Tab-separated table of C-alpha atoms in Angstrom:
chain	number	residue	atom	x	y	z
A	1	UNK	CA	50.205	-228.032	-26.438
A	2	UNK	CA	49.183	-231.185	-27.602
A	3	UNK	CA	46.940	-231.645	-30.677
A	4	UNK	CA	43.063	-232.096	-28.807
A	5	UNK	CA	40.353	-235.011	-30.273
A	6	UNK	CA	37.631	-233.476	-29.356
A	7	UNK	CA	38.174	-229.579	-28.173
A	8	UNK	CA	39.060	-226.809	-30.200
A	9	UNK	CA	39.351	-223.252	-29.981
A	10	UNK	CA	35.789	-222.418	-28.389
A	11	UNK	CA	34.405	-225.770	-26.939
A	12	UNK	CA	33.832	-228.956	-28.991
A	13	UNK	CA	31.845	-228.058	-32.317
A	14	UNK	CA	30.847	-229.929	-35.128
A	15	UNK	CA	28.312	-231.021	-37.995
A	16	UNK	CA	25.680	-232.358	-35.495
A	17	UNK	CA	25.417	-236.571	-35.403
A	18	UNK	CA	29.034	-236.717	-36.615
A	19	UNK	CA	31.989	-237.118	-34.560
A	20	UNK	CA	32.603	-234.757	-32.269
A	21	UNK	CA	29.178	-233.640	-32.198
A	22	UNK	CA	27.058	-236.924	-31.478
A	23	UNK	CA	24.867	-238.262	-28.787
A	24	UNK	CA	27.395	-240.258	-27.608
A	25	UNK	CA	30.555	-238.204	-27.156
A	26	UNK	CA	27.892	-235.865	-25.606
A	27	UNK	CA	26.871	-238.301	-23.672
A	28	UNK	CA	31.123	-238.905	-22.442
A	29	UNK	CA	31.385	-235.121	-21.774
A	30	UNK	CA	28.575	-235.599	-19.225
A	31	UNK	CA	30.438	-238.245	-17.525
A	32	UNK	CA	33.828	-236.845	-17.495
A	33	UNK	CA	32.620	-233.282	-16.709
A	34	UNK	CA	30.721	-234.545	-14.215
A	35	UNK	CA	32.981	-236.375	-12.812
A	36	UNK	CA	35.994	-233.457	-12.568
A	37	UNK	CA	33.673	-231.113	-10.849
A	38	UNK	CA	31.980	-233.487	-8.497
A	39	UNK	CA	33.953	-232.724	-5.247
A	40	UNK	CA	34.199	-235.186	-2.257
A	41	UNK	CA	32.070	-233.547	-0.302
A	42	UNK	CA	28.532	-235.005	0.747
A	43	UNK	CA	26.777	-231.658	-0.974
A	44	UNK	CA	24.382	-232.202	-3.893
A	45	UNK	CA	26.695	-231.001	-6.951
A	46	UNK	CA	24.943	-228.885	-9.614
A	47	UNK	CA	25.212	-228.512	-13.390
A	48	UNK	CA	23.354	-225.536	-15.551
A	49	UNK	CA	22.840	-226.219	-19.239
A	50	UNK	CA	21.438	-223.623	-21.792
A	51	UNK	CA	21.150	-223.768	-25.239
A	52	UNK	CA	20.199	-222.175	-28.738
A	53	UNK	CA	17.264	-223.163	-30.592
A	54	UNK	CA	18.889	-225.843	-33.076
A	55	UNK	CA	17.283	-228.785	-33.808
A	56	UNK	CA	19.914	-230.762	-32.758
A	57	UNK	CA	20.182	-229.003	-29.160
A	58	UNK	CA	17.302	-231.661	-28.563
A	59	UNK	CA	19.529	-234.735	-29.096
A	60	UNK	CA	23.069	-233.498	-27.061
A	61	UNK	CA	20.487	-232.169	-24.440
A	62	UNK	CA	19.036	-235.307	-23.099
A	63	UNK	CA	22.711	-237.072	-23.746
A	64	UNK	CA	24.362	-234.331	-21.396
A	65	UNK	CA	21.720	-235.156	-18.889
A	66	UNK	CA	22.236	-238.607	-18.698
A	67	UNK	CA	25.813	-237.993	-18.477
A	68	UNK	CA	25.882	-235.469	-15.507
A	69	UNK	CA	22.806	-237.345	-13.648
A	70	UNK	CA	24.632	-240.657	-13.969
A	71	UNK	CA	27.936	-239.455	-12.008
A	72	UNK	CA	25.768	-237.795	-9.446
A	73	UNK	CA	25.286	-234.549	-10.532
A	74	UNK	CA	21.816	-232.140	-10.342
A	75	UNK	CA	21.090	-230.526	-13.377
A	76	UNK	CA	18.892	-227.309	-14.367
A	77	UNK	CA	17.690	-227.068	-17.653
A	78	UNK	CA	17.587	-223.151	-19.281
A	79	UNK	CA	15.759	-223.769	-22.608
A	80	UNK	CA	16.804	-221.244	-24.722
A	81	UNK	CA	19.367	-218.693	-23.469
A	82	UNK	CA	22.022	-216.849	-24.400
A	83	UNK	CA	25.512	-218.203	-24.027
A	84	UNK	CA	26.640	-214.639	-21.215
A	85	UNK	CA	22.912	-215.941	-19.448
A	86	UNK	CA	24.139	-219.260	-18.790
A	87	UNK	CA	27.502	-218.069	-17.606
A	88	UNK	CA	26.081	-215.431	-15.587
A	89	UNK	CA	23.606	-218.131	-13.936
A	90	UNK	CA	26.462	-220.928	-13.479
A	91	UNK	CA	27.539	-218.212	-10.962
A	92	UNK	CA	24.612	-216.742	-9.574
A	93	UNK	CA	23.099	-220.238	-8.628
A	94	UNK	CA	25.898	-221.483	-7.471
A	95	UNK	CA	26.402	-224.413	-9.492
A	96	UNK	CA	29.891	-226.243	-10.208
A	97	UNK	CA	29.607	-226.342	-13.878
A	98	UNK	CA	27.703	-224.382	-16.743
A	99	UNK	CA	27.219	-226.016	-20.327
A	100	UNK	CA	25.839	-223.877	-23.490
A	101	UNK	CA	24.941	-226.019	-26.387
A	102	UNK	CA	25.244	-223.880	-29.340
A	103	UNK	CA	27.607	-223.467	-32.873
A	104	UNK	CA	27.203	-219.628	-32.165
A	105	UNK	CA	26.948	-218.043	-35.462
A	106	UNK	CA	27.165	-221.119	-38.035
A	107	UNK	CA	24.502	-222.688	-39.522
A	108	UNK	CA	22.119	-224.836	-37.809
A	109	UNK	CA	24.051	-228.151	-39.403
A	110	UNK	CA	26.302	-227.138	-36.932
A	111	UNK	CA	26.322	-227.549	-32.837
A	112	UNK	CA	28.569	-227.285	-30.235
A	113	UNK	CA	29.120	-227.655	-26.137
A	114	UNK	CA	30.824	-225.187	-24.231
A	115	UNK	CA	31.681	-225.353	-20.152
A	116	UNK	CA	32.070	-222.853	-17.531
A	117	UNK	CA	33.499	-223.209	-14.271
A	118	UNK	CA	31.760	-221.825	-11.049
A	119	UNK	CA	33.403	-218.500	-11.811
A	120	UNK	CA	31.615	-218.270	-15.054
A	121	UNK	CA	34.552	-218.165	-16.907
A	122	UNK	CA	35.631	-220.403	-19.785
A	123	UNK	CA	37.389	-223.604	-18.754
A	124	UNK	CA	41.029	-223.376	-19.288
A	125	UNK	CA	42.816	-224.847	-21.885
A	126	UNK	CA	44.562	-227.581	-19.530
A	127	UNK	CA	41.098	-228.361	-18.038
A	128	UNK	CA	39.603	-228.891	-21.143
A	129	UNK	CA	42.725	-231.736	-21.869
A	130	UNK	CA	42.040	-232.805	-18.356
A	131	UNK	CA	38.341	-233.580	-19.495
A	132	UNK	CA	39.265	-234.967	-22.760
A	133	UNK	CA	41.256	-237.836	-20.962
A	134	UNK	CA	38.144	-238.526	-18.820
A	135	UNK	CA	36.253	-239.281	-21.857
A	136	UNK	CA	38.664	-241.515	-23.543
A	137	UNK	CA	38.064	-243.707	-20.066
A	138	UNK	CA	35.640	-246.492	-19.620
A	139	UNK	CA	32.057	-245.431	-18.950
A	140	UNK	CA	31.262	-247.611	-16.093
A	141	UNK	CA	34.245	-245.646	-14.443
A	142	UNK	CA	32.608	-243.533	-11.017
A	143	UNK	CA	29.073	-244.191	-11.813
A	144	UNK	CA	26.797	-243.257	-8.854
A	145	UNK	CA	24.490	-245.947	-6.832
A	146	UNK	CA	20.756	-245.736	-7.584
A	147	UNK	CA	20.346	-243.626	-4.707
A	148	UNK	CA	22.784	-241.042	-5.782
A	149	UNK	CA	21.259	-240.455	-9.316
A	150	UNK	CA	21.406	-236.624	-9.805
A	151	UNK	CA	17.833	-235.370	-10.198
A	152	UNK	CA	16.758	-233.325	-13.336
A	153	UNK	CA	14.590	-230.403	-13.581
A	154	UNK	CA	13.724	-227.259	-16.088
A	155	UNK	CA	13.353	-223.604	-14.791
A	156	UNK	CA	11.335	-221.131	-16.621
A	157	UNK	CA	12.468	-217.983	-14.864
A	158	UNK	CA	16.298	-218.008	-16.369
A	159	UNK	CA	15.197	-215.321	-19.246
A	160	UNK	CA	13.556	-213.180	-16.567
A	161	UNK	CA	16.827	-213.573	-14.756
A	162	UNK	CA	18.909	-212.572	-17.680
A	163	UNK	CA	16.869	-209.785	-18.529
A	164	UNK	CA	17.335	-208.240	-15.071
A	165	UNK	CA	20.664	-208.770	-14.905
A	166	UNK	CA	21.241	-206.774	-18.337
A	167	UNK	CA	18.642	-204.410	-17.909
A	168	UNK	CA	21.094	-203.136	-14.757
A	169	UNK	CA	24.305	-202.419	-16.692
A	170	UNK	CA	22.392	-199.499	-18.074
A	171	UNK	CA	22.492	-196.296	-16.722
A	172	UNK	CA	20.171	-196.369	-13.908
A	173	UNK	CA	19.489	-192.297	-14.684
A	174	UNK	CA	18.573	-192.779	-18.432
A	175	UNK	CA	16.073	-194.456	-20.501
A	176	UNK	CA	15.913	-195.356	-24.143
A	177	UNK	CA	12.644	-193.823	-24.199
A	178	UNK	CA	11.665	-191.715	-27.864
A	179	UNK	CA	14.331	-194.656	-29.576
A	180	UNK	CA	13.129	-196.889	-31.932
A	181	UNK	CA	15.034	-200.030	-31.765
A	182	UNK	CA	15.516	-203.014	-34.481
A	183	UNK	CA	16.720	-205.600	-33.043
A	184	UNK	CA	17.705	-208.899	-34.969
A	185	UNK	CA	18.091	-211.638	-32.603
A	186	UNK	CA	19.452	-214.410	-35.866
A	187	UNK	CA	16.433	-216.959	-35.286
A	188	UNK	CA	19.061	-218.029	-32.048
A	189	UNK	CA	19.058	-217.686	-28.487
A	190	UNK	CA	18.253	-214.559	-27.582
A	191	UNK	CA	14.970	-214.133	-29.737
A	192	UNK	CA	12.969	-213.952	-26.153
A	193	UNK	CA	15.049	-212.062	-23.965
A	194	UNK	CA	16.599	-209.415	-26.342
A	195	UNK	CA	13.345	-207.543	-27.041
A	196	UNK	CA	11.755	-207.760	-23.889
A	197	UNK	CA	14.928	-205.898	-22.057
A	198	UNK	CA	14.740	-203.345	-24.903
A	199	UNK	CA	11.369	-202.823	-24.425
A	200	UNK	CA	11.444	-202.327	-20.676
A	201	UNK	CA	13.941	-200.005	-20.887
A	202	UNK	CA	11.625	-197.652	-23.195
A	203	UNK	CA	12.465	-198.396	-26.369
A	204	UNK	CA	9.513	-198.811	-29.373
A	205	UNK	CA	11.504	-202.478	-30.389
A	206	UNK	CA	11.326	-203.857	-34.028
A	207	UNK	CA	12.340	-207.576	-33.516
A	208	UNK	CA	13.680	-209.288	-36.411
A	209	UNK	CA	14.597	-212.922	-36.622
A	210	UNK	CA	12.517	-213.887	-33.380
A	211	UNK	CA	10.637	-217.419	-35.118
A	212	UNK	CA	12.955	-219.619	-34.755
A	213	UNK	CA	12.124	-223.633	-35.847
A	214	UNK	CA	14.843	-225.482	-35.873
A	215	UNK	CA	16.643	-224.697	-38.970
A	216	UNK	CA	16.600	-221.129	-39.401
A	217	UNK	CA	18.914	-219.780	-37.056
A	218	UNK	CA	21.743	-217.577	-38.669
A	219	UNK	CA	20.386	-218.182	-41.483
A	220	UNK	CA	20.233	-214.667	-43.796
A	221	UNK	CA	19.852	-212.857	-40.308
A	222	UNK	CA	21.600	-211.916	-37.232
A	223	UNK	CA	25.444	-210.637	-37.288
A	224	UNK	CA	26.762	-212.646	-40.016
A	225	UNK	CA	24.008	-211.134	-42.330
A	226	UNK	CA	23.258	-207.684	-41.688
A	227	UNK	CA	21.502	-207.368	-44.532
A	228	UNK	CA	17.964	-208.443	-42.350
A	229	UNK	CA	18.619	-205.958	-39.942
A	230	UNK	CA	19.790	-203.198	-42.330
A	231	UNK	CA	16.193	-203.643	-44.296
A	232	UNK	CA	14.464	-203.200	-41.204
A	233	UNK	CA	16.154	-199.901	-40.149
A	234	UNK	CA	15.014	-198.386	-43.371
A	235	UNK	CA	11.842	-199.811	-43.393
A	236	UNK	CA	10.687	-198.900	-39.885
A	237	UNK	CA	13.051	-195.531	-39.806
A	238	UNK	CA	14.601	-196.497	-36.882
A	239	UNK	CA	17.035	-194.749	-34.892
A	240	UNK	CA	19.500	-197.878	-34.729
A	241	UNK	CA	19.813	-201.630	-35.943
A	242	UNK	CA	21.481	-204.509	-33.554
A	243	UNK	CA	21.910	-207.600	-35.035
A	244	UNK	CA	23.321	-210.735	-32.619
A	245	UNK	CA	24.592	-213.972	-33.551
A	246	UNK	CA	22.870	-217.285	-33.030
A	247	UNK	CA	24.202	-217.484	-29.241
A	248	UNK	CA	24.341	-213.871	-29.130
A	249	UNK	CA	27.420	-213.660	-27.705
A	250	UNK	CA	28.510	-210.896	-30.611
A	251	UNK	CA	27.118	-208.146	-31.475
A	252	UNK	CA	27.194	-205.875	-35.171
A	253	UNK	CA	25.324	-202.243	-35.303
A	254	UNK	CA	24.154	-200.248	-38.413
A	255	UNK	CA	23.332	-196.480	-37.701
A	256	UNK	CA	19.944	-194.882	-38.920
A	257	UNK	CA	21.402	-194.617	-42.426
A	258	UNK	CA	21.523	-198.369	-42.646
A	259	UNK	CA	25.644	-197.861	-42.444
A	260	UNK	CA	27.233	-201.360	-40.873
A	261	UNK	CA	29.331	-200.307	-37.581
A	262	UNK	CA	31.956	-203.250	-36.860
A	263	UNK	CA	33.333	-204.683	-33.698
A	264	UNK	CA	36.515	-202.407	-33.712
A	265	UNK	CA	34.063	-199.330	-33.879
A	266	UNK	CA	32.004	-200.232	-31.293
A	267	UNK	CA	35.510	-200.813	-29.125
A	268	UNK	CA	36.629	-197.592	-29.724
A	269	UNK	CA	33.286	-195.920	-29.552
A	270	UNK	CA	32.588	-197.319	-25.890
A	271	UNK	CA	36.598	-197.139	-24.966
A	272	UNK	CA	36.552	-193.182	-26.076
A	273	UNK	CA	33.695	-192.964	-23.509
A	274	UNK	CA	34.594	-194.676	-20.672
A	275	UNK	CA	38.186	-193.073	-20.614
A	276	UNK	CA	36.815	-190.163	-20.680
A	277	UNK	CA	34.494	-190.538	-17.602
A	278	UNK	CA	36.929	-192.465	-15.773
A	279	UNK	CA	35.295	-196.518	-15.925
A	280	UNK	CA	38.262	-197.471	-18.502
A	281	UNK	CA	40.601	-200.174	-16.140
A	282	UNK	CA	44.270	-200.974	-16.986
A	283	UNK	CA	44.619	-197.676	-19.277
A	284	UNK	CA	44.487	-200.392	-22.561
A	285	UNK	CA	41.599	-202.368	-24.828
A	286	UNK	CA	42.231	-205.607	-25.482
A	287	UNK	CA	42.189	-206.747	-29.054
A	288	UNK	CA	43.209	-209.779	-31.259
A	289	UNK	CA	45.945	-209.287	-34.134
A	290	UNK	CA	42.805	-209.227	-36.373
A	291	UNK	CA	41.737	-205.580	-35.278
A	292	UNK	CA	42.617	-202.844	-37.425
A	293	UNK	CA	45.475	-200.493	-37.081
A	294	UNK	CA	43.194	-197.424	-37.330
A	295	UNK	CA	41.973	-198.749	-33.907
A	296	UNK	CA	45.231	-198.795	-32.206
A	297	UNK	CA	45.989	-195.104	-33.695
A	298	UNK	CA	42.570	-193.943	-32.583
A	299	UNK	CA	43.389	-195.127	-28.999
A	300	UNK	CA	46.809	-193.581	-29.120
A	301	UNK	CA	45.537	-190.309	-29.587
A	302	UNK	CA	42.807	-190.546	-26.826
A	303	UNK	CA	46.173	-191.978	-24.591
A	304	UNK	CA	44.912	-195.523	-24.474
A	305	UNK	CA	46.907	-198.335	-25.065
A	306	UNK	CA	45.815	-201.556	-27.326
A	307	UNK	CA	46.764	-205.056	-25.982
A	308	UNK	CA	46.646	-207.564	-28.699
A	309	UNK	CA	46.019	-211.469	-28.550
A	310	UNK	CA	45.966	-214.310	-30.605
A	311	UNK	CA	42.772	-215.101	-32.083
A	312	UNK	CA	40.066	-216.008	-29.963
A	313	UNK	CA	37.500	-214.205	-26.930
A	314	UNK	CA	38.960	-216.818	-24.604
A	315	UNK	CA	42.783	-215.212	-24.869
A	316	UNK	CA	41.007	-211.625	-24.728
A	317	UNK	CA	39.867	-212.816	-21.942
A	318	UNK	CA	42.984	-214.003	-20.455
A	319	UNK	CA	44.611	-210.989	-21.275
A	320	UNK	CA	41.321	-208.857	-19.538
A	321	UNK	CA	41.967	-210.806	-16.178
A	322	UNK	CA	45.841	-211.097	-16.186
A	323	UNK	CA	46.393	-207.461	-16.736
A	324	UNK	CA	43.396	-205.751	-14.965
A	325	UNK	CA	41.539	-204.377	-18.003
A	326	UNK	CA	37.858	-204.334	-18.599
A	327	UNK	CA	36.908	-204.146	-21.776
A	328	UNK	CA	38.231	-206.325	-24.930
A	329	UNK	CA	37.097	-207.980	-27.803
A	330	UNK	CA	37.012	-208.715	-31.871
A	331	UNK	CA	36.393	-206.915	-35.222
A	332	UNK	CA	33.521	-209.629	-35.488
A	333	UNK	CA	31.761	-208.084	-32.616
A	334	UNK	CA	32.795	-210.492	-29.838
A	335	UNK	CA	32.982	-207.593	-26.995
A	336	UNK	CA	33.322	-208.726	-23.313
A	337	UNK	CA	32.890	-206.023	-20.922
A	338	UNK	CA	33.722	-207.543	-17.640
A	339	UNK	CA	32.427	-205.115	-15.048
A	340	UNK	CA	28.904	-206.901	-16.825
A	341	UNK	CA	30.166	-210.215	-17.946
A	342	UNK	CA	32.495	-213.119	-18.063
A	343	UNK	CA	31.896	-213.932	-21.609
A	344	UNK	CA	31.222	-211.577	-24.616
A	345	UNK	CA	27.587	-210.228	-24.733
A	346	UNK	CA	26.035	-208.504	-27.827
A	347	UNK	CA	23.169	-207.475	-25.620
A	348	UNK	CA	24.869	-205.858	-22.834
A	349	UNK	CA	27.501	-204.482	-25.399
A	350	UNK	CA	24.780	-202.727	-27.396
A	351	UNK	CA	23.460	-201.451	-24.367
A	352	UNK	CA	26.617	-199.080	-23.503
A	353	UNK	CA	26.644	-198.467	-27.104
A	354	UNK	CA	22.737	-197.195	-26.377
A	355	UNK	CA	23.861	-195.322	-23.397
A	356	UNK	CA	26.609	-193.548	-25.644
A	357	UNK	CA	23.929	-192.355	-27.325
A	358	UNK	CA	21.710	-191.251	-25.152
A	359	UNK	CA	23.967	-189.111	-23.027
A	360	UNK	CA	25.260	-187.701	-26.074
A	361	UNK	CA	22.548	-186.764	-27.749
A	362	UNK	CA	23.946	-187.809	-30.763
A	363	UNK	CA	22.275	-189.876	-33.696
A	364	UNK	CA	24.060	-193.323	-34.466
A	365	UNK	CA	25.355	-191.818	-37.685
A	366	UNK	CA	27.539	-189.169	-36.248
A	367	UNK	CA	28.573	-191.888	-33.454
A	368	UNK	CA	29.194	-195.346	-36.013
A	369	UNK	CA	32.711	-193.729	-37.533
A	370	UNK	CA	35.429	-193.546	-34.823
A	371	UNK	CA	38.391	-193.480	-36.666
A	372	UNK	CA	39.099	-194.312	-40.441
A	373	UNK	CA	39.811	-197.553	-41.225
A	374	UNK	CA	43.495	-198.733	-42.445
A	375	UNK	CA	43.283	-200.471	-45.813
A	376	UNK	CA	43.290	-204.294	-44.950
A	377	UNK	CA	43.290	-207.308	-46.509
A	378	UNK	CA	42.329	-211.131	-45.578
A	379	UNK	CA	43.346	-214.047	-47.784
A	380	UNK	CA	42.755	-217.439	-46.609
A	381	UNK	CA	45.382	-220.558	-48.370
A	382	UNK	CA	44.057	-223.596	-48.435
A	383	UNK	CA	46.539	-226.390	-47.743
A	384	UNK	CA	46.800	-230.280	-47.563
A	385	UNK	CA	48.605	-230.540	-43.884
A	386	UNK	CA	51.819	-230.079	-42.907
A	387	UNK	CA	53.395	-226.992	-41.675
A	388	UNK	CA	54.293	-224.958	-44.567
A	389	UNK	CA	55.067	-221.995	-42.221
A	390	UNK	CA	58.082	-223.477	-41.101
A	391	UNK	CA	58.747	-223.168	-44.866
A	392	UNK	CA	61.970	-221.013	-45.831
A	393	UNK	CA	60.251	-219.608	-48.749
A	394	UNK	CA	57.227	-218.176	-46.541
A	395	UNK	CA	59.521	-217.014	-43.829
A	396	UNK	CA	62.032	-214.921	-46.404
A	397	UNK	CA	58.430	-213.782	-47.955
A	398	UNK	CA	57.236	-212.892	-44.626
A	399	UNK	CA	60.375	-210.919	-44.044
A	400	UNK	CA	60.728	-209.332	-47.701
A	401	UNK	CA	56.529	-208.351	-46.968
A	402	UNK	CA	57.556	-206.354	-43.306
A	403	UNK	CA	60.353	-204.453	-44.837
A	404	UNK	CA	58.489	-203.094	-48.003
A	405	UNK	CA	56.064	-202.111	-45.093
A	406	UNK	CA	58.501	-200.165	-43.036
A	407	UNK	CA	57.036	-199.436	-40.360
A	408	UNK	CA	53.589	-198.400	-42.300
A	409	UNK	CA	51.695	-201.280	-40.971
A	410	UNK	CA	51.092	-205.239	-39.875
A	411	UNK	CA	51.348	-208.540	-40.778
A	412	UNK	CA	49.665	-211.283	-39.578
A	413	UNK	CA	50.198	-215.216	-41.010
A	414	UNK	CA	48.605	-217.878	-38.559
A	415	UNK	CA	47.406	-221.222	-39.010
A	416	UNK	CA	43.644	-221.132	-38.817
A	417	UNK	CA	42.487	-222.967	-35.625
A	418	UNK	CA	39.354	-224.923	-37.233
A	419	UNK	CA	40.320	-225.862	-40.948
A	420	UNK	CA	43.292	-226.405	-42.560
A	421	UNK	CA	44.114	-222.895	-44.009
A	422	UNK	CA	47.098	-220.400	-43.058
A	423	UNK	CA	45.117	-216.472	-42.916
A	424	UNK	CA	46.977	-213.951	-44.660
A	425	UNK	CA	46.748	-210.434	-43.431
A	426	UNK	CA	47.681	-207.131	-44.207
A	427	UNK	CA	46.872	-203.903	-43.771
A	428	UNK	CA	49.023	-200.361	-44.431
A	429	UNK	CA	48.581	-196.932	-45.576
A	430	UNK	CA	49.300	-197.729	-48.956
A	431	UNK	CA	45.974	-200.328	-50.111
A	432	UNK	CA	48.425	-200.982	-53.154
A	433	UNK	CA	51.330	-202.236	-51.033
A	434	UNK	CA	48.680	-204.420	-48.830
A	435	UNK	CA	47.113	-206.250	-51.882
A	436	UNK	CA	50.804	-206.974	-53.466
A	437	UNK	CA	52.376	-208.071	-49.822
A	438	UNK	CA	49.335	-210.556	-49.606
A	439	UNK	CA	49.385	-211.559	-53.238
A	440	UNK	CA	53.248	-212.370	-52.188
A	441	UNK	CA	53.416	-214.497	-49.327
A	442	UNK	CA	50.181	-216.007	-50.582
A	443	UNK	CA	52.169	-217.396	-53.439
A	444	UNK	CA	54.416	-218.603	-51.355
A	445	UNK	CA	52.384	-220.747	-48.908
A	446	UNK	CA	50.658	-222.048	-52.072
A	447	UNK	CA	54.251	-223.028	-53.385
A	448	UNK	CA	54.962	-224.400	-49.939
A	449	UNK	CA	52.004	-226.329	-49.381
């Protein structure tokens, strides 16, 4: 595929008033957005936009608006929502288009836009080139007349929505009545609506990182610092700690003990489950090459198969809809269940890891440890451009690395998506082996690059 100005692997993202993430390309995604979805019927067209609670979410905002209302379009404002909510309500209402304005889990230097078709999927990668050439087009390009002006207007009851919505994936028979509940919602999008569905589901909720102003989100909270929510557990003696991200579409759990449960244990904690009462689709989990190979063992004994992608929820997802499977998803806690959801949802991910509970009986702590770990190793190479894993060195390195494996576990090289680093990973029975394989073809790419 050809090299993208402006998209990358999850929407556009960027350090906010710098190219890509300005007013003004904002301002062009509008436009050429608007103007791909607008059909030629005589209907009014609609766009929903959500968003996180950045500072800069107040500047690309208005500039999407002007955008979408200039080609026509109608557009609902969210205010703050969680990137599954807005996908969710880009198909409940109807609308042609849904637009989340977040940078997830970075820092709030960072923002980012994401679309959604009317299915409330991700756009596809060609759709996202189709936009891109739309943008690069002259602005005065298939404005509307005055009287065609899309109108603009905010609804308040989107949260409410949301909450319902979630609420309903759980188990209409149980409660989470007796647990008590931290929940650390990373100063991001979900610091209303998280709680509140706890709590009406029974729970005695601890909210953490629910005072958001601007600057704070991610920052030391949510599921890129566990820490917050880890504190909490043991200070409150709760039952269970769920930490989100800033868009809280990712989800990490700690057990009462204040032990960290990743993405790969929640996977095979609600995949054991769900096999075993019949709701697992496809016979496989969908993973990325990231997840561990303890995972894939752990499914093999419970006869499940593991699908793996590149890295990336939108080629789970792919993989989810192409091959008839329902649940997928990272180590970093990016789970998409898709009988719930079109897009990964920490919320409605912790809820079937609630429900697990619950029916079990158990305590988090005899729940959080699936299957042990492989040893595995991550090193990132920094290069300057280039492809040095064309690189005959790296390749014969690559190759020398799989046979001293033998069989006993994976390697993974890739080009990182965002900066210019090539990922080293390894993982194998022997934690030795790993860290000299790594140490190997790291060398290499260094030598190479």
């Amino acid at each position: 595929m050809t090299k993208r100005s402006y998209f990358g692997t999850d929407g556009i993202r960027g350090r906010a008033n710098q190219h890509p993430m300005t007013a003004e390309v904002a301002l062009r995604v509008g436009l050429a957005a608007g103007k791909m979805f607008m059909s030629s019927d005589d209907r009014r067209h609609l766009v929903v936009i959500g968003k996180d609670t950045r500072l800069s979410g107040y500047m690309i905002e208005p500039a999407l608006v002007a955008g979408f209302a200039s080609v026509g379009m109608d557009v609902v404002l969210f205010g703050p929502l969680p990137t599954p909510g807005v996908a969710m309500m880009t198909r409940s209402m109807r609308a042609d288009l849904g637009v989340m304005i977040s940078a997830s889990h970075n820092s709030f230097q960072d923002n980012g836009i994401k679309l959604f078709g009317p299915d409330g999927y991700k756009l596809s990668d060609e759709k996202e080139a189709a936009i891109e050439a739309l943008m690069d087009q002259g602005l005065q390009e298939g404005l509307a007349g005055p009287e065609g002006l899309g109108r603009v207007k905010r609804i308040d009851d989107a949260q409410a929505r949301y909450v319902e919505i979630v609420k309903a994936t759980f188990p209409r028979s149980k409660n989470l009545s007796g647990l008590r509940i931290v929940v650390d919602c990373a100063n991001g999008a979900a610091y209303k609506v998280a709680p509140v569905a706890l709590y009406e589901l029974g729970a005695e909720v601890f909210p953490v990182g629910v005072s958001p102003d601007g600057t704070n989100i991610n920052q030391k909270c949510g599921s890129t610092h566990p820490e917050a929510m880890i504190e909490a557990v043991k200070t409150y003696r709760a039952d269970i700690g769920i930490a989100l991200d800033g868009d809280a579409d990712r989800l990490i759990v700690c057990d009462e003990k204040g032990q960290v449960v990743d993405g790969d244990q929640i996977m095979a904690l609600i995949a054991a489950d769900w096999a075993e009462h019949g709701r697992l689709k496809g016979g496989s989990v969908v993973a990325t090459v990231m997840s561990n190979l303890g995972l894939e063992r752990f499914l093999q004994g419970k006869g499940v198969g593991l699908e793996r992608t590149k890295v990336g929820d939108r080629y789970v997802m792919e993989k989810m809809r192409s091959g008839g499977f329902n649940l997928g998803g990272e180590q970093s806690g990016h789970l998409i269940l898709s009988d719930h959801a079109t897009t990964g949802d920490g919320l409605v991910a912790a809820l079937q890891v609630l429900a697990v509970m619950v029916q079990s009986g158990k305590p988090m702590s005899q729940l959080a440890r699936q299957f042990e770990p492989v040893p595995q190793l991550l090193e990132n190479v920094r290069h300057k451009g280039g492809t040095p894993l064309e690189h005959a060195a790296v390749k014969a390195a690559i190759a020398d690395a799989e046979a001293r494996l033998n069989g006993s576990g994976r390697i993974v090289v890739r080009a990182s998506g965002t900066e210019p680093l090539i990922r080293v990973m390894a993982e194998g029975d022997d934690a030795r082996l790993v860290r000299q394989v790594v140490k190997d073809i790291a060398g290499a790419v260094q030598s190479a690059a």
